[in-house]
Amino acid sequence: MLPFICGLKWHPYAQGASIATFIQQGYLDLAASRGLPTVVHCARPGMQDDFGELFNALFVATRRSRAVVDVAHAGFLHDNIHRIQENEYLYLDCGPWSMICDHAMPGTGPSERAVRLARILETLPQAFLFAMDTPWNLITWIDGTLHGAEVARDVGIVRSALASLEPSLHEQWLHKNPLQFLHGRPWRAP
């Protein structure tokens, strides 16, 4: 089946394994040897495999293997997401934005969420990916609460964020970055 595989997706928390397990089992080496992009689900801050743990585990491993990895869910806006800039093999995606904001910015509305999205894109222009994460844009968390937004509402937030930015950032975020990632290329030549 390898000729038909377009990428790898890891969900350490759902699989009851740490990110180190995936690395030790050679998945990054497989991804790199085949030029396959890899998406790793990120847990909320303070949980196993939150952005801090993922970043620390992937920092050396991606540089060694030259595998390209996207950390999903914008690291739930972990305090250290800006560190993604330190490793050209790591990307960060924003899907699903409202679900991320429900956790990281509770009680905020679409305008505050659009401003935060625009600021992140300005800060991480080459390493940030557009993503919607459908059909998981509305999630019932373990406490029974529903988080996220309908796709149309999240697209409205994205449009508001883009309206405040230079057009070159639109192209970077919506086209250039995803193409780089999907073709297994680092966002900056190593």
Tab-separated table of C-alpha atoms in Angstrom:
chain	number	residue	atom	x	y	z
A	1	MET	CA	0.000	0.000	0.000
A	2	LEU	CA	2.987	2.385	0.362
A	3	PRO	CA	2.617	3.836	-3.156
A	4	PHE	CA	-0.883	5.021	-2.213
A	5	ILE	CA	-0.034	6.610	1.148
A	6	CYS	CA	0.072	10.418	0.994
A	7	GLY	CA	0.942	11.155	4.615
A	8	LEU	CA	0.962	9.878	8.190
A	9	LYS	CA	-1.217	10.939	11.100
A	10	TRP	CA	-0.440	10.261	14.733
A	11	HIS	CA	-2.781	10.712	17.670
A	12	PRO	CA	-0.656	9.773	20.707
A	13	TYR	CA	-3.274	10.673	23.324
A	14	ALA	CA	-6.060	8.668	21.630
A	15	GLN	CA	-3.757	5.702	21.153
A	16	GLY	CA	-2.490	5.726	24.728
A	17	ALA	CA	1.112	6.121	23.579
A	18	SER	CA	3.596	8.933	23.947
A	19	ILE	CA	5.149	10.744	21.008
A	20	ALA	CA	8.453	9.078	21.928
A	21	THR	CA	6.884	5.693	21.084
A	22	PHE	CA	6.156	6.787	17.507
A	23	ILE	CA	9.662	8.187	17.115
A	24	GLN	CA	11.342	5.069	18.551
A	25	GLN	CA	9.309	2.810	16.256
A	26	GLY	CA	10.756	4.563	13.204
A	27	TYR	CA	7.719	6.421	11.884
A	28	LEU	CA	9.718	9.611	11.281
A	29	ASP	CA	12.332	7.658	9.364
A	30	LEU	CA	9.583	6.070	7.238
A	31	ALA	CA	8.008	9.478	6.604
A	32	ALA	CA	11.333	11.012	5.624
A	33	SER	CA	12.336	8.125	3.358
A	34	ARG	CA	9.048	8.434	1.457
A	35	GLY	CA	8.759	12.243	1.596
A	36	LEU	CA	5.498	11.885	3.514
A	37	PRO	CA	4.186	14.774	5.593
A	38	THR	CA	3.106	13.797	9.101
A	39	VAL	CA	0.412	15.336	11.309
A	40	VAL	CA	0.688	14.859	15.066
A	41	HIS	CA	-2.310	15.624	17.244
A	42	CYS	CA	-1.519	17.923	20.118
A	43	ALA	CA	-3.106	17.679	23.551
A	44	ARG	CA	-4.234	20.669	25.588
A	45	PRO	CA	-1.547	22.314	27.771
A	46	GLY	CA	-0.654	20.266	30.835
A	47	MET	CA	-1.793	16.950	29.328
A	48	GLN	CA	0.448	14.191	28.006
A	49	ASP	CA	1.812	15.199	24.590
A	50	ASP	CA	0.923	18.858	24.867
A	51	PHE	CA	2.889	21.259	22.670
A	52	GLY	CA	5.819	21.450	25.098
A	53	GLU	CA	6.306	17.675	25.116
A	54	LEU	CA	5.750	17.319	21.386
A	55	PHE	CA	8.172	20.101	20.559
A	56	ASN	CA	10.893	18.714	22.820
A	57	ALA	CA	10.503	15.183	21.438
A	58	LEU	CA	10.315	16.265	17.802
A	59	PHE	CA	12.996	18.959	17.801
A	60	VAL	CA	16.034	16.706	17.428
A	61	ALA	CA	14.188	13.773	15.832
A	62	THR	CA	12.871	15.777	12.864
A	63	ARG	CA	16.249	17.367	12.208
A	64	ARG	CA	17.954	13.963	12.351
A	65	SER	CA	15.434	12.242	10.077
A	66	ARG	CA	14.574	15.320	7.976
A	67	ALA	CA	10.877	14.412	8.342
A	68	VAL	CA	8.325	17.208	7.997
A	69	VAL	CA	5.761	17.291	10.825
A	70	ASP	CA	2.704	19.444	11.510
A	71	VAL	CA	1.643	19.877	15.138
A	72	ALA	CA	-2.156	20.048	15.006
A	73	HIS	CA	-4.537	22.379	16.803
A	74	ALA	CA	-2.047	25.282	16.984
A	75	GLY	CA	-0.601	23.639	20.059
A	76	PHE	CA	-3.785	24.820	21.818
A	77	LEU	CA	-2.001	28.206	21.921
A	78	HIS	CA	0.559	26.869	24.380
A	79	ASP	CA	2.777	29.650	25.730
A	80	ASN	CA	5.719	28.341	23.684
A	81	ILE	CA	4.172	27.911	20.209
A	82	HIS	CA	6.510	30.613	18.897
A	83	ARG	CA	9.347	28.079	19.315
A	84	ILE	CA	8.109	26.358	16.145
A	85	GLN	CA	10.275	28.942	14.349
A	86	GLU	CA	13.382	27.209	15.708
A	87	ASN	CA	12.917	24.102	13.554
A	88	GLU	CA	12.254	24.316	9.813
A	89	TYR	CA	10.849	20.762	9.767
A	90	LEU	CA	7.983	21.641	12.115
A	91	TYR	CA	4.727	23.320	11.126
A	92	LEU	CA	1.727	24.360	13.212
A	93	ASP	CA	-1.891	24.305	12.002
A	94	CYS	CA	-4.954	26.219	13.155
A	95	GLY	CA	-7.664	23.588	12.836
A	96	PRO	CA	-10.330	23.790	14.198
A	97	TRP	CA	-9.826	27.382	15.247
A	98	SER	CA	-12.953	27.953	17.363
A	99	MET	CA	-12.441	24.711	19.274
A	100	ILE	CA	-8.865	25.775	20.023
A	101	CYS	CA	-10.104	29.186	21.170
A	102	ASP	CA	-12.832	27.669	23.347
A	103	HIS	CA	-10.046	26.103	25.375
A	104	ALA	CA	-7.291	28.717	25.147
A	105	MET	CA	-9.430	31.878	25.008
A	106	PRO	CA	-12.725	30.981	26.726
A	107	GLY	CA	-15.525	33.510	26.458
A	108	THR	CA	-14.107	35.278	23.405
A	109	GLY	CA	-16.139	36.100	20.334
A	110	PRO	CA	-15.366	36.007	16.616
A	111	SER	CA	-13.640	39.406	16.509
A	112	GLU	CA	-11.154	38.560	19.301
A	113	ARG	CA	-10.517	35.183	17.688
A	114	ALA	CA	-9.859	36.800	14.313
A	115	VAL	CA	-7.363	39.224	15.868
A	116	ARG	CA	-5.496	36.385	17.618
A	117	LEU	CA	-5.386	34.330	14.414
A	118	ALA	CA	-4.001	37.305	12.464
A	119	ARG	CA	-1.306	37.951	15.102
A	120	ILE	CA	-0.150	34.329	15.018
A	121	LEU	CA	0.024	34.375	11.238
A	122	GLU	CA	2.119	37.547	11.358
A	123	THR	CA	4.439	35.967	13.927
A	124	LEU	CA	4.794	32.553	12.219
A	125	PRO	CA	4.247	33.341	8.518
A	126	GLN	CA	6.178	30.397	7.067
A	127	ALA	CA	5.475	27.754	9.703
A	128	PHE	CA	1.698	28.221	10.105
A	129	LEU	CA	-0.854	26.167	8.136
A	130	PHE	CA	-4.513	26.750	7.374
A	131	ALA	CA	-6.703	23.825	8.487
A	132	MET	CA	-10.360	23.285	9.341
A	133	ASP	CA	-10.233	19.743	10.819
A	134	THR	CA	-13.719	18.918	9.561
A	135	PRO	CA	-15.760	16.957	10.495
A	136	TRP	CA	-14.227	17.421	13.945
A	137	ASN	CA	-14.877	21.167	14.084
A	138	LEU	CA	-17.483	20.590	16.816
A	139	ILE	CA	-16.273	18.367	19.665
A	140	THR	CA	-17.914	17.151	22.855
A	141	TRP	CA	-15.217	17.193	25.507
A	142	ILE	CA	-14.914	14.693	28.319
A	143	ASP	CA	-16.935	16.992	30.624
A	144	GLY	CA	-19.864	16.863	28.173
A	145	THR	CA	-19.530	20.443	26.882
A	146	LEU	CA	-19.672	21.151	23.143
A	147	HIS	CA	-16.761	23.158	21.725
A	148	GLY	CA	-15.969	24.597	18.318
A	149	ALA	CA	-18.108	26.179	15.620
A	150	GLU	CA	-19.913	25.430	12.398
A	151	VAL	CA	-17.614	25.597	9.383
A	152	ALA	CA	-19.275	28.749	8.014
A	153	ARG	CA	-18.688	30.593	11.293
A	154	ASP	CA	-15.023	29.573	11.425
A	155	VAL	CA	-14.545	30.606	7.786
A	156	GLY	CA	-15.965	34.010	8.743
A	157	ILE	CA	-13.329	34.317	11.484
A	158	VAL	CA	-10.607	33.330	8.994
A	159	ARG	CA	-11.836	35.939	6.506
A	160	SER	CA	-11.831	38.604	9.206
A	161	ALA	CA	-8.281	37.690	10.186
A	162	LEU	CA	-7.106	37.811	6.580
A	163	ALA	CA	-8.793	41.175	5.967
A	164	SER	CA	-6.384	42.795	8.415
A	165	LEU	CA	-3.250	41.296	6.837
A	166	GLU	CA	-0.998	41.962	3.872
A	167	PRO	CA	-2.161	40.004	0.783
A	168	SER	CA	1.214	38.223	0.646
A	169	LEU	CA	0.357	36.556	3.964
A	170	HIS	CA	-2.905	35.237	2.469
A	171	GLU	CA	-0.941	33.479	-0.261
A	172	GLN	CA	1.660	32.227	2.213
A	173	TRP	CA	-0.865	30.763	4.648
A	174	LEU	CA	-3.485	29.413	2.253
A	175	HIS	CA	-1.248	28.151	-0.576
A	176	LYS	CA	2.538	28.235	-0.145
A	177	ASN	CA	2.770	26.745	3.346
A	178	PRO	CA	0.324	23.885	2.694
A	179	LEU	CA	2.097	23.010	-0.569
A	180	GLN	CA	5.481	22.962	1.150
A	181	PHE	CA	4.104	20.745	3.914
A	182	LEU	CA	2.136	18.389	1.658
A	183	HIS	CA	5.222	17.811	-0.471
A	184	GLY	CA	7.277	16.973	2.624
A	185	ARG	CA	9.482	20.057	2.432
A	186	PRO	CA	10.759	22.137	5.338
A	187	TRP	CA	9.453	25.700	5.415
A	188	ARG	CA	13.008	27.018	5.175
A	189	ALA	CA	15.886	25.302	3.429
A	190	PRO	CA	17.968	23.573	6.140
